[in-house]
Tab-separated table of C-alpha atoms in Angstrom:
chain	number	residue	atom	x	y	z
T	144	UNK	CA	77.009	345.183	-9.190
T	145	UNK	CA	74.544	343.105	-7.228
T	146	UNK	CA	77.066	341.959	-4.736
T	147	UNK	CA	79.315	344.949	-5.222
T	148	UNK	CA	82.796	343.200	-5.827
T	149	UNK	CA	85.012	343.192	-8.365
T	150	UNK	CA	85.168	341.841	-12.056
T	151	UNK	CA	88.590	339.781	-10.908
T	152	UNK	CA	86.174	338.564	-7.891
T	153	UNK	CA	83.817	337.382	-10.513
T	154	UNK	CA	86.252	336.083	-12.880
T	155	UNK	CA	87.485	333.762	-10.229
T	156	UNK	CA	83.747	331.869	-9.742
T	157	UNK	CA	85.161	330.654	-13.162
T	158	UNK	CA	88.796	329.954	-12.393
T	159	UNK	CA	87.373	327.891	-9.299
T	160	UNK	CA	86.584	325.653	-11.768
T	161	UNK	CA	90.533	325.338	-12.961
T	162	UNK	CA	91.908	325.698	-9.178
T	163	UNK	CA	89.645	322.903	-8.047
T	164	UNK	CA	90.554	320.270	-10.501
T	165	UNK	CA	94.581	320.283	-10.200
T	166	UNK	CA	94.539	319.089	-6.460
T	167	UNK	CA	91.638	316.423	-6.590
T	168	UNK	CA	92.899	314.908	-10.037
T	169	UNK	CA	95.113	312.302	-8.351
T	170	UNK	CA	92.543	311.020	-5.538
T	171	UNK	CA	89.562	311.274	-7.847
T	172	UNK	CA	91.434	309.304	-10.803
T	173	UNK	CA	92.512	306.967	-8.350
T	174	UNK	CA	88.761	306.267	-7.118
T	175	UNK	CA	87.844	306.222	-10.995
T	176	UNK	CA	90.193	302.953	-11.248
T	177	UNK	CA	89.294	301.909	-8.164
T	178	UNK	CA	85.435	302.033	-7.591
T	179	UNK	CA	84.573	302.547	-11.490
T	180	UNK	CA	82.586	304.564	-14.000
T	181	UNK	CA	79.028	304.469	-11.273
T	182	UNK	CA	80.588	305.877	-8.358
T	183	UNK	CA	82.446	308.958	-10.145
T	184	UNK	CA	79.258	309.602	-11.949
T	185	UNK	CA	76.660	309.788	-8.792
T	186	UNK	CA	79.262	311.301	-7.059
T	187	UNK	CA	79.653	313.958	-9.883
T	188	UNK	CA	76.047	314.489	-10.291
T	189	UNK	CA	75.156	314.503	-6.683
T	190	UNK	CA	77.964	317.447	-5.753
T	191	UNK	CA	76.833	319.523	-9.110
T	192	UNK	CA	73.155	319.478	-7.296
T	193	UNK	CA	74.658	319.728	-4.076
T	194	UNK	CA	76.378	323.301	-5.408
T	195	UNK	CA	73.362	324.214	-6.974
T	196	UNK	CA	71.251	324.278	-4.193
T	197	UNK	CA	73.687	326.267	-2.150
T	198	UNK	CA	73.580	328.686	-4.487
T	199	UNK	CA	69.986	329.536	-3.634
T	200	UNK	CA	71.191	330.555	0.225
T	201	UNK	CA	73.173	333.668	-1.625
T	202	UNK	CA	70.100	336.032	-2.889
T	203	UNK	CA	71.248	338.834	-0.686
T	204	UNK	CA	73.992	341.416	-1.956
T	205	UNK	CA	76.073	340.655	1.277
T	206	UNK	CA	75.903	336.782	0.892
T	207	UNK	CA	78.241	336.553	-2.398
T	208	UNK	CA	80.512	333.952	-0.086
T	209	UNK	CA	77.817	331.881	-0.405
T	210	UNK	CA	77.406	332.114	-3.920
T	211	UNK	CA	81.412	331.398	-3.739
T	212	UNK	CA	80.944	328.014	-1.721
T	213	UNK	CA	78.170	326.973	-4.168
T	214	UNK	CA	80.518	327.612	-6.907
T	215	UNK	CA	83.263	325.488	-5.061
T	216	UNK	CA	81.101	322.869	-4.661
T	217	UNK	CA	79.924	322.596	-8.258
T	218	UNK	CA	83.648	322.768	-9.222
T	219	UNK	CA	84.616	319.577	-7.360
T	220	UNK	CA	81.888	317.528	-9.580
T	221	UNK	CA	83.358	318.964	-12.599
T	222	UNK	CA	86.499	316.775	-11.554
T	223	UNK	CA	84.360	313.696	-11.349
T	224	UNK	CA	82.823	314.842	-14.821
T	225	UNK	CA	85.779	315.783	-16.885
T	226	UNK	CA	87.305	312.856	-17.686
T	227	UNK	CA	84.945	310.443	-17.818
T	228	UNK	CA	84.315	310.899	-21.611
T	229	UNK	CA	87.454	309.102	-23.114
T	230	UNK	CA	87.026	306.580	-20.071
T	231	UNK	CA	82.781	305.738	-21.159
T	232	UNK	CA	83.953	305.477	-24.690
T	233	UNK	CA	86.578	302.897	-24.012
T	234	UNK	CA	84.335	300.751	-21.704
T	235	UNK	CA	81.351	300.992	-23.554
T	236	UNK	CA	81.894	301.079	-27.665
T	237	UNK	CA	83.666	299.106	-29.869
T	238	UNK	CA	87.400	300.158	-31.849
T	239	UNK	CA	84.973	301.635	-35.094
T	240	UNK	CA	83.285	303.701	-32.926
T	241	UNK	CA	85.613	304.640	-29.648
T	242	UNK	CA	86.475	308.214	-30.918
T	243	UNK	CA	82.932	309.218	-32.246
T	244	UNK	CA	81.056	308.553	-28.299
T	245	UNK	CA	84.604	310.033	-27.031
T	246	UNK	CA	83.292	313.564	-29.592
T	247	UNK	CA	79.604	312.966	-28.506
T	248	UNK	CA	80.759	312.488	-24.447
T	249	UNK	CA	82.338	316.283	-24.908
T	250	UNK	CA	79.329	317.633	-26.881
T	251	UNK	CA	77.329	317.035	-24.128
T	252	UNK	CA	79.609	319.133	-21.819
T	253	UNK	CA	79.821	321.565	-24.307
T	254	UNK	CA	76.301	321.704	-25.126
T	255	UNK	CA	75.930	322.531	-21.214
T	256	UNK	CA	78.522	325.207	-21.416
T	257	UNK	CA	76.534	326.836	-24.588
T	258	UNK	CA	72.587	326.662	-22.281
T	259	UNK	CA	75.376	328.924	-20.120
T	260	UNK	CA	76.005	331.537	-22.815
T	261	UNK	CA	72.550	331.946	-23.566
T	262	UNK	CA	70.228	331.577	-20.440
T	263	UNK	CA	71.687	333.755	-17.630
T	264	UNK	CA	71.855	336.972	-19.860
T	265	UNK	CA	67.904	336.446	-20.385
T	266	UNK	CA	67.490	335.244	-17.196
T	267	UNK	CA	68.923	338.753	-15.216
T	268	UNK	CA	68.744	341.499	-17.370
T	269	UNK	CA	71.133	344.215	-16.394
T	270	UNK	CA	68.472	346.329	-14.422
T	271	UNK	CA	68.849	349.205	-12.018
T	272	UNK	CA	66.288	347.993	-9.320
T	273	UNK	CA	68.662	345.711	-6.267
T	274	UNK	CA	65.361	343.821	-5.508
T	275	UNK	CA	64.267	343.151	-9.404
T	276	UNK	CA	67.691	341.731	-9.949
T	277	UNK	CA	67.452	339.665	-6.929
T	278	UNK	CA	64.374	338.049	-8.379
T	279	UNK	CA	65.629	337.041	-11.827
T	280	UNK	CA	68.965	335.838	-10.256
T	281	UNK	CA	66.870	333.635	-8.069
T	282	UNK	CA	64.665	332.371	-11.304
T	283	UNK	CA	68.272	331.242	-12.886
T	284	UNK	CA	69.387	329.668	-9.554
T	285	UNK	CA	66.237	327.526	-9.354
T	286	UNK	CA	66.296	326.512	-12.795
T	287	UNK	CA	69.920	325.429	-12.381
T	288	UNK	CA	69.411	323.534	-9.185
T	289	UNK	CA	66.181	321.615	-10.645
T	290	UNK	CA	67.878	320.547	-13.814
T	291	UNK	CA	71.009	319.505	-11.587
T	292	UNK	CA	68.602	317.496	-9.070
T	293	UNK	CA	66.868	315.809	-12.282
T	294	UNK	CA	70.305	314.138	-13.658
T	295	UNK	CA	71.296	312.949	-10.137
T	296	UNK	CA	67.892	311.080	-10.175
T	297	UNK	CA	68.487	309.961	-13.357
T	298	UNK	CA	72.076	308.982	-12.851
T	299	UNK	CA	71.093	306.662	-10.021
T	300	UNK	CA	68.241	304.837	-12.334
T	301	UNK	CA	69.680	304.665	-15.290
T	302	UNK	CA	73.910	305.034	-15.155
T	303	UNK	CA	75.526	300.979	-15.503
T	304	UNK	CA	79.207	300.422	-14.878
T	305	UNK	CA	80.148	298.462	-18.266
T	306	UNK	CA	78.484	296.168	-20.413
T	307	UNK	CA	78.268	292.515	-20.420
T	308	UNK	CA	80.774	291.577	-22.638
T	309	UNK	CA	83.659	294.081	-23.803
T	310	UNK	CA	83.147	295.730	-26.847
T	311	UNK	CA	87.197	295.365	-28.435
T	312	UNK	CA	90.060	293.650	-28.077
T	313	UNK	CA	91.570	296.017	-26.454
T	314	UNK	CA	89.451	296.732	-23.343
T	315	UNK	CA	89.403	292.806	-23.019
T	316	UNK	CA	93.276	292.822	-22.348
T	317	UNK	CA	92.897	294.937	-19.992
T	318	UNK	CA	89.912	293.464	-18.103
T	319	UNK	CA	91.642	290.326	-17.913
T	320	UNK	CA	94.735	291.582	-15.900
T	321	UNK	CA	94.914	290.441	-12.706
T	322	UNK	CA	94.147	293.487	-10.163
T	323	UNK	CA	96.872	292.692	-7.832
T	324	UNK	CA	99.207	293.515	-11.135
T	325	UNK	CA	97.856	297.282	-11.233
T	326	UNK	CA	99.414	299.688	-9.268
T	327	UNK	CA	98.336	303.562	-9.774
T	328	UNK	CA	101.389	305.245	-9.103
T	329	UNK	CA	103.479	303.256	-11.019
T	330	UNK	CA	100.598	303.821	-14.260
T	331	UNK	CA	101.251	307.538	-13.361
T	332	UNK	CA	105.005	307.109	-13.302
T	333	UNK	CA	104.760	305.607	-16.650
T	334	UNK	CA	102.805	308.008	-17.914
T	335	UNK	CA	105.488	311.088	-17.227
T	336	UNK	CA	108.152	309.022	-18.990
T	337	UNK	CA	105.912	308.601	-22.032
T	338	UNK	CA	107.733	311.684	-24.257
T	339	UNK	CA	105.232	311.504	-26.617
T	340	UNK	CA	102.072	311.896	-23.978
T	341	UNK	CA	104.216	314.915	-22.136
T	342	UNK	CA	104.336	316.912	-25.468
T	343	UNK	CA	100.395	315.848	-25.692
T	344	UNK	CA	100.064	317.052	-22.395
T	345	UNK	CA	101.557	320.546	-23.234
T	346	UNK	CA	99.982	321.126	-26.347
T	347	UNK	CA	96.670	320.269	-25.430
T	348	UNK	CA	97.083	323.000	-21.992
T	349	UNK	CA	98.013	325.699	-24.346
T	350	UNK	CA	95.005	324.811	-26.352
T	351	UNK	CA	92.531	324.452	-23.716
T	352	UNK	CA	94.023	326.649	-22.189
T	353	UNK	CA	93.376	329.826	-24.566
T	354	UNK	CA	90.074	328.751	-25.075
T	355	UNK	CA	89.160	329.177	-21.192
T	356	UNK	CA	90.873	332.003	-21.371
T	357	UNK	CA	88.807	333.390	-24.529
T	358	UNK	CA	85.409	332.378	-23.477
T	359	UNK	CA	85.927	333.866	-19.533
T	360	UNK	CA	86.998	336.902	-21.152
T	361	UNK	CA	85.000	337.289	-24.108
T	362	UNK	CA	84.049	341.116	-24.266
T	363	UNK	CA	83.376	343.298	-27.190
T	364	UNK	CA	82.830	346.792	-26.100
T	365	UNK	CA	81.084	345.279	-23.055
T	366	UNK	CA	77.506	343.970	-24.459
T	367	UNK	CA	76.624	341.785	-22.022
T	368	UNK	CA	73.845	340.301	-24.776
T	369	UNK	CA	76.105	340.246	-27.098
T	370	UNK	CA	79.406	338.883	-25.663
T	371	UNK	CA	76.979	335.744	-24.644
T	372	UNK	CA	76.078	335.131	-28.301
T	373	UNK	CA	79.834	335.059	-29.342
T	374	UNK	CA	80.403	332.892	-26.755
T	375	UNK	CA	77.616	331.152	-27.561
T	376	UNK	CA	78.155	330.650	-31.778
T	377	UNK	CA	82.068	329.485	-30.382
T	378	UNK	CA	80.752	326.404	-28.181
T	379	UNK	CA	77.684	325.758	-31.017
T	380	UNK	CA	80.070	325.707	-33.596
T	381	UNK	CA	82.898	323.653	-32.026
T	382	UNK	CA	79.918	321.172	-30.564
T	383	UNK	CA	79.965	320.629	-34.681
T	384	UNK	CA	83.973	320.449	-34.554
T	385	UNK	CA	83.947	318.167	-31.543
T	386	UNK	CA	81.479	315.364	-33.388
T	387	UNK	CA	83.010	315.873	-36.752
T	388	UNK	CA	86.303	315.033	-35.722
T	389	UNK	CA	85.080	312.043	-33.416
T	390	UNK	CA	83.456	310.497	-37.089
T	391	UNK	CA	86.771	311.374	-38.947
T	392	UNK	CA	89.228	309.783	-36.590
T	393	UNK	CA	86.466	306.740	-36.775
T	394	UNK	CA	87.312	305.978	-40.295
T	395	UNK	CA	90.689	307.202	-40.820
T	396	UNK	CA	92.507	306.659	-37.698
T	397	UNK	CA	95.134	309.573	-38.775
T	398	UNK	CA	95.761	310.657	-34.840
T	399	UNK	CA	98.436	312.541	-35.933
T	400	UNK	CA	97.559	314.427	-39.051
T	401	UNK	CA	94.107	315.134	-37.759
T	402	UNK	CA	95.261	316.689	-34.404
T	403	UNK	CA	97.935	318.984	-36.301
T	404	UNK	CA	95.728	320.247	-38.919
T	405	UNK	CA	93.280	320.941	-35.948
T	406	UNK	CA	95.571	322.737	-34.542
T	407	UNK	CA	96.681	324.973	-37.378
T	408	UNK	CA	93.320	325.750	-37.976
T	409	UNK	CA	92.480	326.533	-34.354
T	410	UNK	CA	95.759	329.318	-34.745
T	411	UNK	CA	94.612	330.950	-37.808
T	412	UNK	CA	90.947	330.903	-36.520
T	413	UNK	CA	92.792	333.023	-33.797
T	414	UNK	CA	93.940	335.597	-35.740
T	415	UNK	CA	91.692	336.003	-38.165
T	416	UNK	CA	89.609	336.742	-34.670
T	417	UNK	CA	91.712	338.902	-33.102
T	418	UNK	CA	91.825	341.278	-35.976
T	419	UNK	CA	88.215	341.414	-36.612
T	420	UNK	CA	87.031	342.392	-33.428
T	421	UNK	CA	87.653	346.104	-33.611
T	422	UNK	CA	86.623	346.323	-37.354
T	423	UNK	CA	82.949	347.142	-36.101
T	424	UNK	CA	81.077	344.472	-38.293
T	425	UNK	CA	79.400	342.291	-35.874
T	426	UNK	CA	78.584	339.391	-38.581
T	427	UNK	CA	82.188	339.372	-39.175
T	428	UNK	CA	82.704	338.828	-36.008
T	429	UNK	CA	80.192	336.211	-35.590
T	430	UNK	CA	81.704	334.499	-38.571
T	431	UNK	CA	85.168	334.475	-37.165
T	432	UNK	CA	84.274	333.216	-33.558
T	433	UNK	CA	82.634	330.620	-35.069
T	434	UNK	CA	85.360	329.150	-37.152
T	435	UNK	CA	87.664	329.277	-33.887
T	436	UNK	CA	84.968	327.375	-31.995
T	437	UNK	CA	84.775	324.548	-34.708
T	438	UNK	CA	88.445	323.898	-34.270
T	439	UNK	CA	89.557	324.725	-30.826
T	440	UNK	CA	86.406	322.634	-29.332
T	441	UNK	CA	86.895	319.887	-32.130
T	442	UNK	CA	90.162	319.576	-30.601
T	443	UNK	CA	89.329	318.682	-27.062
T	444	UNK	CA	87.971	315.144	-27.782
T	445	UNK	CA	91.085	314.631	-30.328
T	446	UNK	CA	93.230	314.887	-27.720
T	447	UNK	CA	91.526	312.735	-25.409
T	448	UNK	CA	91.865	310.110	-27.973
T	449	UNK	CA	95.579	310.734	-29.188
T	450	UNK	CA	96.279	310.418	-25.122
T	451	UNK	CA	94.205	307.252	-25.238
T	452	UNK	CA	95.933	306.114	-28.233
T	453	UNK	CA	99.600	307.015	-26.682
T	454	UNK	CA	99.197	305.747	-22.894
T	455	UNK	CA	97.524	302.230	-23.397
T	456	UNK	CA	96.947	300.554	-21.594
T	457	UNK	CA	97.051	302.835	-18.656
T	458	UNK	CA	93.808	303.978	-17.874
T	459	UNK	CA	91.714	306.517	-20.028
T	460	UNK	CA	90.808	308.250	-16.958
T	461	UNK	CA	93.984	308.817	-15.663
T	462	UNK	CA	95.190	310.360	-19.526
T	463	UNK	CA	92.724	312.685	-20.040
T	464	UNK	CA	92.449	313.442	-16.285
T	465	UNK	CA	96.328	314.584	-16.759
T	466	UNK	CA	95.491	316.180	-19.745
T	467	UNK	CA	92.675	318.900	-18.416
T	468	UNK	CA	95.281	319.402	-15.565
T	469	UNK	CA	97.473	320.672	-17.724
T	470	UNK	CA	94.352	322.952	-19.112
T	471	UNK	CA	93.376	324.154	-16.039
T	472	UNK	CA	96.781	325.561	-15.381
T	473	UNK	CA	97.168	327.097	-18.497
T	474	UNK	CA	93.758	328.263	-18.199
T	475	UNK	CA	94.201	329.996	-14.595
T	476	UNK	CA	97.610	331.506	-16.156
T	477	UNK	CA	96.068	333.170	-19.717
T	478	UNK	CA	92.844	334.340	-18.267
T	479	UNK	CA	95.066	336.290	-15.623
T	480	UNK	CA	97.425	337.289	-17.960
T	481	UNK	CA	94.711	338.055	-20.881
T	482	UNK	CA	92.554	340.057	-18.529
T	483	UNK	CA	95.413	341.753	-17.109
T	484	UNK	CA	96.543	342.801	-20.651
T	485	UNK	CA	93.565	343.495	-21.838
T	486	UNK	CA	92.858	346.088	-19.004
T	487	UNK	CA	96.151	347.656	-19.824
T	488	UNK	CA	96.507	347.022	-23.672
T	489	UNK	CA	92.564	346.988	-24.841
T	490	UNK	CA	91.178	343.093	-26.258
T	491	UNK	CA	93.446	342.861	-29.596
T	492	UNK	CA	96.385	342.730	-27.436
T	493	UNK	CA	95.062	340.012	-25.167
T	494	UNK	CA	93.981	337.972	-27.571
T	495	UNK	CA	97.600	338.484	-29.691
T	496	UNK	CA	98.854	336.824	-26.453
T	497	UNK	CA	96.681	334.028	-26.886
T	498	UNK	CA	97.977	333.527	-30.081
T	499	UNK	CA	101.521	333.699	-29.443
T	500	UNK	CA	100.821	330.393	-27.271
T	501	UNK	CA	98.836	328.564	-29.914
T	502	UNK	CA	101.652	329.165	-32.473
T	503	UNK	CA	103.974	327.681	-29.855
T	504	UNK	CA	101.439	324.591	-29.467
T	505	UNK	CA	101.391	324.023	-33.284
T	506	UNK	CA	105.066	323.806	-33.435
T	507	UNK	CA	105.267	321.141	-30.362
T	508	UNK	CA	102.437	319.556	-31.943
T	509	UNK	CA	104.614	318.539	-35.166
T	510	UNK	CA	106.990	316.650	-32.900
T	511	UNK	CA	104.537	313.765	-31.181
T	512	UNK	CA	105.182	310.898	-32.717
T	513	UNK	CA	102.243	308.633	-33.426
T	514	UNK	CA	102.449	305.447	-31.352
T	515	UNK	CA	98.916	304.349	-31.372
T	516	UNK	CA	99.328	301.601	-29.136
T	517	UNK	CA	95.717	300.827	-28.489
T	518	UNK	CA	95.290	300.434	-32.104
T	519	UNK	CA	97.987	297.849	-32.262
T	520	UNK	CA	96.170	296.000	-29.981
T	521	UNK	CA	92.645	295.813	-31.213
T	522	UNK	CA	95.273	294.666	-34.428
């Protein structure tokens, strides 16, 4: 209302997000390999404040563009961001622990995600007055831009490239290769004739995928307040699913198993979801939300590491890059399609659409085939 557009025009500040990454995958993987873990992070950092600060030059109801650029910018870090975690847990930590900083890595972005849910409907209360809600959207612009400034600065004191020694066997192969032996495209070449990481790849968009999908168009009987909190107790909870499985994999190293029962989980979470929405008992629905959360978040690093796992000793970067490609598509594609649907059809039959692809996923799922390379190595 404060710019006067559309919901769709509002839906797509998130979907930038999505749009942004599949382009600038390839170059910014490539300068990941290249220039290392420093670069990608003050580079991340420094566009997320950059965005931020834009942000403050669109306080007038005719400057949404602005707002738009702001949100570009911020979406080009997130491509920087998004797959460092797998990449920091290889260079940095040890075989016993790889998987656990991988979970911890993602329940930091997740943990951002959740401040998300809760701040901005507190922040700018839906109130009549142009020039009140002018004021509180600056307040949460400010904020947003000061925190952003804050981990650039501390980015550039305290971020290191790797330690002095590597932590497993593993990571010591591959930092003994001669660089002239490395060539990019023929790591991505080898990577698309991998069967097992192409299913991966497919599974984990349809995954991802409904969860974008889910949390952009989380919406019971529009309260604002309270849509936030469900999408708040679904990234809380699955910040518990994301560490949880990190610790499992850890100690049982069941790649496999883990990510199909994951996935199972994250299907009937779905349903069970979808059909208590319209029963009218919000604690229900709390209860529900939350159980999807715990398993479609606790997924994300899983897959990370199963591509990690699959692909070495191509780089982790490169993997999981892939992989939130593959997300973002399937993430632009349901929220259309959801939203669309659920404009037409009301919410159960939007998110019965989301479920129809995570049934699909679980099926694909059973056919990977674990080839945990990287574990063979460290062996």
């Amino acid at each position: 209302r404060f710019y006067g557009v559309s919901a769709f025009a509002i839906d797509w500040l998130s979907m930038s997000y999505m749009l942004a990454y599949i382009p600038l995958l390839f170059p910014v993987a490539w300068l990941l390999d290249k220039r290392g873990l420093r670069v990608i992070a003050l580079a991340g950092s420094a566009l997320n404040a950059l965005g931020a600060w834009v942000k403050l030059g669109s306080l007038k109801p005719h400057l949404f563009p602005i707002t738009v650029l702001g949100q570009v910018i911020c979406s080009l870090a997130q491509v920087f961001i998004l797959g460092m975690p797998s990449r920091i847990a290889s260079v940095w930590f040890g075989a016993r622990e790889v998987s656990t900083a991988c979970s911890v890595a993602v329940f930091g972005n997740q943990l951002g995600i959740a401040v998300g849910f809760l701040v901005p409907p507190v922040l700018v209360p839906n109130v009549e007055d142009v020039e009140k809600l002018a004021y509180h959207i600056s307040i949460m612009f400010f904020m947003t831009a000061g925190v952003a400034t804050a981990l650039f600065i501390l980015v550039i004191i305290v971020f290191k490239e790797k330690p002095p020694h590597p932590p497993s066997r593993a990571q010591a192969l591959i930092q003994s290769r001669p660089t002239e032996e490395y060539s990019y495209r023929q790591s991505i070449l080898r990577l698309l004739r991998n069967a097992n990481f192409l299913l991966l790849m497919v599974t984990y968009g349809l995954n991802a995928g409904c969860f974008y999908a889910l949390v952009v168009c989380v919406s019971p009987q529009g309260e604002e307040v309270n849509a936030g909190r469900i999408g708040l107790t679904i990234i809380l909870s699955g910040m518990v699913g994301a560490l949880i499985s990190g610790i499992w994999l850890d100690r049982t190293k069941t790649y496999k198993q883990t990510t199909l029962v994951v996935y199972v989980m994250s299907l009937v979470g779905m349903i069970a979801y979808t059909f208590t929405l319209s029963l009218g008992h919000l604690w229900v629905v709390f209860v529900t939300a939350g159980m999807l959360g715990f398993f479609m978040t606790g997924y994300l690093p899983l897959g990370f590491e199963f591509a990690a796992e699959l692909t070495y000793p191509e780089s982790e970067g490169t993997s999981s890059g892939l992989l939130n490609v593959s997300a973002q598509i399937f993430g632009i594609a349901f929220t259309i399609g959801q939203g669309q649907i659920m404009d037409r059809f009301g919410t159960k039959a939007g998110n019965i659409f989301l479920c129809s692809f995570l049934f699909l996923g679980t099926v694909m799922t059973a056919f990977i085939k674990a080839d945990l390379r990287r574990q063979q190595a460290n062996l």
